[in-house]
Amino acid sequence: MSAAGQIKVGVVGARGRMGQTVIQAVSSADDLVLAAAVDQGDDINLVNDCDVVVDFTTPSVVMPTLQHCIEQGVHCVVGTTGFDDGRLAQLQAWLSSKPGVGVLIAPNFGVGAVLMMQFAQLAAPYFESVEIIELHHPDKVDAPSGTARRTAELIGAVRSDRGVAKSPDATSQELQGARGASVNDVRVHSVRARGLVAHQEVIFGGVGETLTIRHDSMDRTSFMPGVLLGIRSVAKHPGLTVGLDSYLD
Ligand code: NAD
């Protein structure tokens, strides 16, 4: 905390699209103060005096940053995608030697996107078929998106718990990639096109009907209420948390 009782925030990935938006949001909040802004080539030790670090970088660089922050006792709010089970287990291991430190990994900070994932889980056991289409700007480096991967994992877990069979699919000849990637037996298709920001459709199919749940982020500011909630709440949630939904009422 600063002398004025503000939460001292460090932003890693500070020159990026999300980093810049986070800096504006933090600078506009009376209870937060921007204490460090770090990008490629800067000294990560600049964050050592922060209460919370927000990371929006790339999957290839996020892990060393998180290891450093955890060792320094700095809480982390992470929007960078690409977290698989192996990475989450590594974070748990680092956190086990630093009780009291909180790390939030949020594949999507949009409240609408969090609800979209919850609605998808609700619908998951009731339809024979389910597939996901995610659509993003072409500068995105990872596919599928973290949101799509997380949605598929959540849907797959519900269907497996409830004994729902795999979606039917008679495909026997396929141009490689035509049926998308399989995540927990849910097919995920990634579209990249200039003009898009971040969008996702979850399509459920049953006999004689379909149900489509769609979420659109029109602007990166849509993620900021969720990021600010994460910054303000992470210290109250020691250990590893995956998904912003755990922080919502
Ligand atoms: P971007 O390419 O605009 O920004 C990434 C920044 O990280 C760049 O400024 C780059 O220089 C910096 N960087 C690279 N290596 C670094 C290092 N070693 N140390 C510090 N900084 C380094 O990307 P973006 O659009 O801002 O997205 C960033 C990440 O956030 C991506 O993984 C994206 O998928 C994810 N994202 C998540 C959400 C969410 O709600 N969780 C929303 C949007 C984007």
mmCIF file of C-alpha atoms and ligand atoms in Angstrom:
data_model
loop_
_atom_site.group_PDB
_atom_site.id
_atom_site.type_symbol
_atom_site.label_atom_id
_atom_site.label_comp_id
_atom_site.label_asym_id
_atom_site.label_seq_id
_atom_site.Cartn_x
_atom_site.Cartn_y
_atom_site.Cartn_z
ATOM 1 C CA MET A 1 0.000 0.000 0.000
ATOM 2 C CA SER A 2 1.182 3.562 -0.679
ATOM 3 C CA ALA A 3 1.273 6.217 2.064
ATOM 4 C CA ALA A 4 -2.175 7.305 0.840
ATOM 5 C CA GLY A 5 -3.497 3.744 1.297
ATOM 6 C CA GLN A 6 -3.584 3.062 -2.430
ATOM 7 C CA ILE A 7 -2.766 -0.352 -3.894
ATOM 8 C CA LYS A 8 0.590 -0.136 -5.715
ATOM 9 C CA VAL A 9 0.177 -1.744 -9.135
ATOM 10 C CA GLY A 10 2.864 -2.892 -11.571
ATOM 11 C CA VAL A 11 1.972 -3.558 -15.198
ATOM 12 C CA VAL A 12 4.067 -6.070 -17.159
ATOM 13 C CA GLY A 13 3.536 -5.865 -20.906
ATOM 14 C CA ALA A 14 3.122 -2.134 -20.361
ATOM 15 C CA ARG A 15 3.593 -1.094 -24.003
ATOM 16 C CA GLY A 16 1.141 -3.701 -25.333
ATOM 17 C CA ARG A 17 -2.479 -3.181 -26.317
ATOM 18 C CA MET A 18 -3.875 -4.566 -23.056
ATOM 19 C CA GLY A 19 -1.025 -3.143 -20.951
ATOM 20 C CA GLN A 20 -1.754 0.366 -22.208
ATOM 21 C CA THR A 21 -5.459 -0.020 -21.462
ATOM 22 C CA VAL A 22 -4.677 -1.310 -17.946
ATOM 23 C CA ILE A 23 -2.363 1.658 -17.296
ATOM 24 C CA GLN A 24 -5.170 4.068 -18.227
ATOM 25 C CA ALA A 25 -7.660 2.229 -16.003
ATOM 26 C CA VAL A 26 -5.265 2.094 -13.022
ATOM 27 C CA SER A 27 -4.336 5.764 -13.448
ATOM 28 C CA SER A 28 -8.041 6.705 -13.393
ATOM 29 C CA ALA A 29 -8.814 4.807 -10.164
ATOM 30 C CA ASP A 30 -8.418 6.778 -6.903
ATOM 31 C CA ASP A 31 -7.608 3.692 -4.822
ATOM 32 C CA LEU A 32 -4.821 2.475 -7.158
ATOM 33 C CA VAL A 33 -1.445 3.921 -8.067
ATOM 34 C CA LEU A 34 0.770 2.889 -10.994
ATOM 35 C CA ALA A 35 4.063 1.958 -9.316
ATOM 36 C CA ALA A 36 5.863 0.198 -12.194
ATOM 37 C CA ALA A 37 5.475 -0.211 -15.950
ATOM 38 C CA VAL A 38 7.656 -2.967 -17.389
ATOM 39 C CA ASP A 39 8.036 -4.206 -20.947
ATOM 40 C CA GLN A 40 10.530 -6.259 -22.933
ATOM 41 C CA GLY A 41 14.116 -5.296 -22.021
ATOM 42 C CA ASP A 42 13.171 -3.593 -18.725
ATOM 43 C CA ASP A 43 14.391 -4.832 -15.328
ATOM 44 C CA ILE A 44 11.720 -7.034 -13.721
ATOM 45 C CA ASN A 45 13.030 -5.975 -10.289
ATOM 46 C CA LEU A 46 11.105 -2.705 -10.854
ATOM 47 C CA VAL A 47 7.983 -4.572 -9.656
ATOM 48 C CA ASN A 48 9.503 -5.697 -6.334
ATOM 49 C CA ASP A 49 7.859 -2.907 -4.324
ATOM 50 C CA CYS A 50 4.389 -3.404 -5.885
ATOM 51 C CA ASP A 51 1.403 -4.919 -4.070
ATOM 52 C CA VAL A 52 -0.056 -6.397 -7.262
ATOM 53 C CA VAL A 53 1.390 -7.060 -10.717
ATOM 54 C CA VAL A 54 -0.884 -7.254 -13.747
ATOM 55 C CA ASP A 55 0.587 -9.331 -16.593
ATOM 56 C CA PHE A 56 -0.585 -9.056 -20.194
ATOM 57 C CA THR A 57 2.408 -10.321 -22.185
ATOM 58 C CA THR A 58 2.766 -13.554 -24.149
ATOM 59 C CA PRO A 59 2.613 -17.239 -23.205
ATOM 60 C CA SER A 60 6.359 -17.572 -23.898
ATOM 61 C CA VAL A 61 7.468 -15.032 -21.267
ATOM 62 C CA VAL A 62 4.807 -15.041 -18.543
ATOM 63 C CA MET A 63 6.136 -17.904 -16.370
ATOM 64 C CA PRO A 64 9.502 -16.361 -15.346
ATOM 65 C CA THR A 65 7.668 -13.140 -14.456
ATOM 66 C CA LEU A 66 5.219 -15.011 -12.228
ATOM 67 C CA GLN A 67 8.021 -16.965 -10.561
ATOM 68 C CA HIS A 68 9.799 -13.700 -9.790
ATOM 69 C CA CYS A 69 6.668 -12.001 -8.424
ATOM 70 C CA ILE A 70 5.735 -14.974 -6.222
ATOM 71 C CA GLU A 71 9.284 -15.100 -4.812
ATOM 72 C CA GLN A 72 9.021 -11.368 -4.044
ATOM 73 C CA GLY A 73 5.624 -11.837 -2.336
ATOM 74 C CA VAL A 74 3.823 -9.758 -4.976
ATOM 75 C CA HIS A 75 0.244 -10.811 -5.861
ATOM 76 C CA CYS A 76 -0.432 -11.425 -9.564
ATOM 77 C CA VAL A 77 -3.410 -10.769 -11.823
ATOM 78 C CA VAL A 78 -2.772 -12.522 -15.129
ATOM 79 C CA GLY A 79 -4.577 -12.019 -18.427
ATOM 80 C CA THR A 80 -1.911 -13.652 -20.586
ATOM 81 C CA THR A 81 -3.234 -16.873 -22.063
ATOM 82 C CA GLY A 82 -1.677 -20.290 -22.685
ATOM 83 C CA PHE A 83 -2.011 -21.899 -19.234
ATOM 84 C CA ASP A 84 -2.255 -25.689 -19.398
ATOM 85 C CA ASP A 85 -2.349 -28.159 -16.497
ATOM 86 C CA GLY A 86 1.458 -28.346 -16.389
ATOM 87 C CA ARG A 87 1.814 -24.583 -15.981
ATOM 88 C CA LEU A 88 -0.904 -24.451 -13.316
ATOM 89 C CA ALA A 89 0.858 -27.237 -11.377
ATOM 90 C CA GLN A 90 4.127 -25.286 -11.575
ATOM 91 C CA LEU A 91 2.391 -22.182 -10.183
ATOM 92 C CA GLN A 92 0.905 -24.255 -7.334
ATOM 93 C CA ALA A 93 4.393 -25.517 -6.507
ATOM 94 C CA TRP A 94 5.868 -21.990 -6.396
ATOM 95 C CA LEU A 95 2.911 -20.728 -4.343
ATOM 96 C CA SER A 96 3.200 -23.555 -1.810
ATOM 97 C CA SER A 97 6.436 -22.010 -0.548
ATOM 98 C CA LYS A 98 4.870 -18.515 -0.376
ATOM 99 C CA PRO A 99 1.578 -18.859 1.565
ATOM 100 C CA GLY A 100 -0.391 -15.634 1.512
ATOM 101 C CA VAL A 101 0.492 -14.738 -2.080
ATOM 102 C CA GLY A 102 -2.470 -14.771 -4.478
ATOM 103 C CA VAL A 103 -2.360 -15.442 -8.235
ATOM 104 C CA LEU A 104 -5.427 -14.983 -10.419
ATOM 105 C CA ILE A 105 -5.279 -16.524 -13.894
ATOM 106 C CA ALA A 106 -8.271 -15.192 -15.831
ATOM 107 C CA PRO A 107 -8.642 -16.408 -19.420
ATOM 108 C CA ASN A 108 -11.198 -13.635 -19.872
ATOM 109 C CA PHE A 109 -11.798 -10.533 -17.735
ATOM 110 C CA GLY A 110 -15.056 -9.620 -19.465
ATOM 111 C CA VAL A 111 -18.034 -10.094 -17.145
ATOM 112 C CA GLY A 112 -20.169 -11.014 -20.181
ATOM 113 C CA ALA A 113 -17.619 -13.639 -21.177
ATOM 114 C CA VAL A 114 -17.600 -15.126 -17.673
ATOM 115 C CA LEU A 115 -21.413 -15.366 -17.841
ATOM 116 C CA MET A 116 -21.190 -16.878 -21.340
ATOM 117 C CA MET A 117 -18.996 -19.642 -19.883
ATOM 118 C CA GLN A 118 -21.445 -20.214 -17.029
ATOM 119 C CA PHE A 119 -24.441 -20.359 -19.414
ATOM 120 C CA ALA A 120 -22.498 -22.821 -21.588
ATOM 121 C CA GLN A 121 -21.868 -25.074 -18.573
ATOM 122 C CA LEU A 122 -25.582 -24.920 -17.756
ATOM 123 C CA ALA A 123 -26.573 -26.015 -21.279
ATOM 124 C CA ALA A 124 -23.759 -28.584 -21.660
ATOM 125 C CA PRO A 125 -25.580 -31.769 -20.510
ATOM 126 C CA TYR A 126 -28.789 -31.159 -22.466
ATOM 127 C CA PHE A 127 -27.552 -31.247 -26.099
ATOM 128 C CA GLU A 128 -26.090 -34.041 -28.209
ATOM 129 C CA SER A 129 -23.608 -31.765 -29.989
ATOM 130 C CA VAL A 130 -21.453 -28.831 -29.015
ATOM 131 C CA GLU A 131 -18.761 -26.886 -30.884
ATOM 132 C CA ILE A 132 -17.038 -23.542 -30.265
ATOM 133 C CA ILE A 133 -16.054 -20.856 -32.756
ATOM 134 C CA GLU A 134 -13.748 -18.125 -31.447
ATOM 135 C CA LEU A 135 -12.968 -15.044 -33.557
ATOM 136 C CA HIS A 136 -10.093 -12.611 -32.888
ATOM 137 C CA HIS A 137 -7.879 -9.932 -34.467
ATOM 138 C CA PRO A 138 -5.010 -11.355 -36.587
ATOM 139 C CA ASP A 139 -2.251 -10.075 -34.241
ATOM 140 C CA LYS A 140 -3.154 -12.700 -31.647
ATOM 141 C CA VAL A 141 -0.324 -15.253 -31.348
ATOM 142 C CA ASP A 142 -2.092 -18.189 -29.693
ATOM 143 C CA ALA A 143 -4.907 -20.392 -30.977
ATOM 144 C CA PRO A 144 -7.350 -21.374 -29.739
ATOM 145 C CA SER A 145 -7.951 -18.455 -27.393
ATOM 146 C CA GLY A 146 -7.636 -19.016 -23.654
ATOM 147 C CA THR A 147 -11.350 -18.317 -23.322
ATOM 148 C CA ALA A 148 -12.265 -20.972 -25.898
ATOM 149 C CA ARG A 149 -9.949 -23.512 -24.303
ATOM 150 C CA ARG A 150 -11.390 -22.795 -20.843
ATOM 151 C CA THR A 151 -14.981 -22.937 -22.123
ATOM 152 C CA ALA A 152 -14.315 -26.288 -23.781
ATOM 153 C CA GLU A 153 -12.690 -27.635 -20.608
ATOM 154 C CA LEU A 154 -15.671 -26.557 -18.492
ATOM 155 C CA ILE A 155 -18.217 -27.982 -20.960
ATOM 156 C CA GLY A 156 -16.212 -31.211 -21.295
ATOM 157 C CA ALA A 157 -16.031 -31.624 -17.513
ATOM 158 C CA VAL A 158 -19.812 -31.206 -17.103
ATOM 159 C CA ARG A 159 -20.558 -33.649 -19.943
ATOM 160 C CA SER A 160 -18.124 -36.209 -18.583
ATOM 161 C CA ASP A 161 -19.575 -35.910 -15.024
ATOM 162 C CA ARG A 162 -23.095 -36.374 -16.398
ATOM 163 C CA GLY A 163 -22.172 -39.271 -18.684
ATOM 164 C CA VAL A 164 -22.983 -37.409 -21.932
ATOM 165 C CA ALA A 165 -21.514 -39.114 -25.029
ATOM 166 C CA LYS A 166 -19.074 -37.345 -27.362
ATOM 167 C CA SER A 167 -20.708 -35.148 -30.009
ATOM 168 C CA PRO A 168 -21.643 -37.336 -32.999
ATOM 169 C CA ASP A 169 -19.369 -36.880 -36.025
ATOM 170 C CA ALA A 170 -19.331 -39.110 -39.110
ATOM 171 C CA THR A 171 -16.279 -37.402 -40.664
ATOM 172 C CA SER A 172 -14.080 -40.071 -42.226
ATOM 173 C CA GLN A 173 -12.126 -37.936 -44.728
ATOM 174 C CA GLU A 174 -10.713 -34.641 -43.584
ATOM 175 C CA LEU A 175 -8.412 -31.924 -44.859
ATOM 176 C CA GLN A 176 -6.170 -31.487 -41.813
ATOM 177 C CA GLY A 177 -7.601 -28.835 -39.486
ATOM 178 C CA ALA A 178 -11.047 -28.694 -41.104
ATOM 179 C CA ARG A 179 -12.728 -29.981 -37.943
ATOM 180 C CA GLY A 180 -10.768 -27.689 -35.627
ATOM 181 C CA ALA A 181 -8.917 -28.654 -32.452
ATOM 182 C CA SER A 182 -10.343 -31.058 -29.891
ATOM 183 C CA VAL A 183 -10.322 -29.801 -26.281
ATOM 184 C CA ASN A 184 -11.944 -32.209 -23.809
ATOM 185 C CA ASP A 185 -13.801 -33.720 -26.798
ATOM 186 C CA VAL A 186 -15.205 -30.298 -27.774
ATOM 187 C CA ARG A 187 -14.241 -29.063 -31.267
ATOM 188 C CA VAL A 188 -12.826 -25.511 -31.245
ATOM 189 C CA HIS A 189 -12.455 -23.411 -34.421
ATOM 190 C CA SER A 190 -10.316 -20.251 -34.549
ATOM 191 C CA VAL A 191 -11.008 -17.361 -36.966
ATOM 192 C CA ARG A 192 -8.488 -14.495 -37.354
ATOM 193 C CA ALA A 193 -9.559 -11.346 -39.226
ATOM 194 C CA ARG A 194 -8.675 -7.648 -39.158
ATOM 195 C CA GLY A 195 -11.438 -5.608 -37.547
ATOM 196 C CA LEU A 196 -12.344 -8.223 -34.950
ATOM 197 C CA VAL A 197 -11.481 -7.776 -31.242
ATOM 198 C CA ALA A 198 -12.538 -10.861 -29.226
ATOM 199 C CA HIS A 199 -15.684 -12.899 -29.937
ATOM 200 C CA GLN A 200 -16.957 -16.388 -29.245
ATOM 201 C CA GLU A 201 -19.926 -18.564 -30.128
ATOM 202 C CA VAL A 202 -20.821 -21.794 -28.358
ATOM 203 C CA ILE A 203 -23.179 -23.792 -30.585
ATOM 204 C CA PHE A 204 -25.265 -26.563 -29.050
ATOM 205 C CA GLY A 205 -27.273 -28.962 -31.224
ATOM 206 C CA GLY A 206 -30.131 -31.273 -30.311
ATOM 207 C CA VAL A 207 -32.853 -32.999 -32.311
ATOM 208 C CA GLY A 208 -34.607 -30.297 -34.361
ATOM 209 C CA GLU A 209 -33.019 -27.346 -32.517
ATOM 210 C CA THR A 210 -29.814 -25.449 -31.898
ATOM 211 C CA LEU A 211 -28.849 -23.034 -29.149
ATOM 212 C CA THR A 212 -26.102 -20.462 -29.782
ATOM 213 C CA ILE A 213 -24.528 -18.492 -26.933
ATOM 214 C CA ARG A 214 -22.481 -15.571 -28.267
ATOM 215 C CA HIS A 215 -20.276 -13.012 -26.580
ATOM 216 C CA ASP A 216 -18.588 -10.004 -28.249
ATOM 217 C CA SER A 217 -15.906 -7.745 -26.792
ATOM 218 C CA MET A 218 -16.110 -4.573 -28.905
ATOM 219 C CA ASP A 219 -13.255 -2.791 -27.175
ATOM 220 C CA ARG A 220 -10.430 -3.633 -24.756
ATOM 221 C CA THR A 221 -12.005 -1.377 -22.123
ATOM 222 C CA SER A 222 -14.621 -4.143 -21.685
ATOM 223 C CA PHE A 223 -11.961 -6.129 -19.779
ATOM 224 C CA MET A 224 -11.129 -3.315 -17.336
ATOM 225 C CA PRO A 225 -13.902 -3.729 -14.706
ATOM 226 C CA GLY A 226 -12.764 -7.358 -14.359
ATOM 227 C CA VAL A 227 -9.058 -6.417 -14.202
ATOM 228 C CA LEU A 228 -9.746 -3.781 -11.506
ATOM 229 C CA LEU A 229 -11.842 -6.298 -9.550
ATOM 230 C CA GLY A 230 -8.896 -8.703 -9.765
ATOM 231 C CA ILE A 231 -6.409 -6.073 -8.525
ATOM 232 C CA ARG A 232 -8.648 -5.129 -5.593
ATOM 233 C CA SER A 233 -9.486 -8.736 -4.636
ATOM 234 C CA VAL A 234 -6.383 -10.850 -5.266
ATOM 235 C CA ALA A 235 -4.837 -10.265 -1.821
ATOM 236 C CA LYS A 236 -8.016 -11.709 -0.248
ATOM 237 C CA HIS A 237 -7.604 -14.939 -2.283
ATOM 238 C CA PRO A 238 -4.223 -16.481 -1.407
ATOM 239 C CA GLY A 239 -3.045 -19.359 -3.583
ATOM 240 C CA LEU A 240 -4.011 -20.041 -7.189
ATOM 241 C CA THR A 241 -7.389 -19.042 -8.622
ATOM 242 C CA VAL A 242 -8.379 -19.808 -12.217
ATOM 243 C CA GLY A 243 -11.239 -17.782 -13.647
ATOM 244 C CA LEU A 244 -12.679 -14.449 -12.597
ATOM 245 C CA ASP A 245 -15.966 -16.155 -11.628
ATOM 246 C CA SER A 246 -14.439 -17.104 -8.252
ATOM 247 C CA TYR A 247 -14.180 -13.383 -7.432
ATOM 248 C CA LEU A 248 -17.763 -12.531 -8.456
ATOM 249 C CA ASP A 249 -20.611 -12.687 -5.939
HETATM 250 P P1 NAD B 1 0.471 -7.225 -27.226
HETATM 251 O O1 NAD B 1 1.332 -7.980 -28.177
HETATM 252 O O2 NAD B 1 -0.144 -5.943 -27.678
HETATM 253 O O3 NAD B 1 1.282 -6.913 -25.875
HETATM 254 C C1 NAD B 1 2.195 -7.800 -25.290
HETATM 255 C C2 NAD B 1 3.297 -6.940 -24.653
HETATM 256 O O4 NAD B 1 4.172 -7.798 -23.917
HETATM 257 C C3 NAD B 1 4.164 -6.207 -25.694
HETATM 258 O O5 NAD B 1 4.272 -4.828 -25.381
HETATM 259 C C4 NAD B 1 5.515 -6.903 -25.576
HETATM 260 O O6 NAD B 1 6.621 -6.046 -25.874
HETATM 261 C C5 NAD B 1 5.479 -7.287 -24.100
HETATM 262 N N1 NAD B 1 6.510 -8.258 -23.745
HETATM 263 C C6 NAD B 1 7.024 -9.262 -24.508
HETATM 264 N N2 NAD B 1 7.989 -9.903 -23.824
HETATM 265 C C7 NAD B 1 8.077 -9.304 -22.612
HETATM 266 C C8 NAD B 1 8.890 -9.522 -21.467
HETATM 267 N N3 NAD B 1 9.816 -10.499 -21.435
HETATM 268 N N4 NAD B 1 8.700 -8.716 -20.391
HETATM 269 C C9 NAD B 1 7.786 -7.740 -20.402
HETATM 270 N N5 NAD B 1 7.005 -7.472 -21.462
HETATM 271 C C10 NAD B 1 7.140 -8.261 -22.555
HETATM 272 O O7 NAD B 1 -0.660 -8.254 -26.765
HETATM 273 P P2 NAD B 1 -2.097 -7.922 -26.096
HETATM 274 O O8 NAD B 1 -3.125 -7.862 -27.152
HETATM 275 O O9 NAD B 1 -1.952 -6.807 -25.139
HETATM 276 O O10 NAD B 1 -2.368 -9.306 -25.323
HETATM 277 C C11 NAD B 1 -1.480 -9.747 -24.319
HETATM 278 C C12 NAD B 1 -1.961 -11.102 -23.778
HETATM 279 O O11 NAD B 1 -3.216 -10.926 -23.136
HETATM 280 C C13 NAD B 1 -2.174 -12.187 -24.835
HETATM 281 O O12 NAD B 1 -1.804 -13.458 -24.300
HETATM 282 C C14 NAD B 1 -3.677 -12.146 -25.073
HETATM 283 O O13 NAD B 1 -4.196 -13.370 -25.544
HETATM 284 C C15 NAD B 1 -4.161 -11.853 -23.679
HETATM 285 N N6 NAD B 1 -5.498 -11.252 -23.527
HETATM 286 C C16 NAD B 1 -6.214 -11.672 -22.472
HETATM 287 C C17 NAD B 1 -7.450 -11.077 -22.196
HETATM 288 C C18 NAD B 1 -8.218 -11.533 -20.979
HETATM 289 O O14 NAD B 1 -9.328 -11.035 -20.730
HETATM 290 N N7 NAD B 1 -7.663 -12.432 -20.177
HETATM 291 C C19 NAD B 1 -7.939 -10.068 -23.020
HETATM 292 C C20 NAD B 1 -7.165 -9.657 -24.100
HETATM 293 C C21 NAD B 1 -5.934 -10.248 -24.338
#
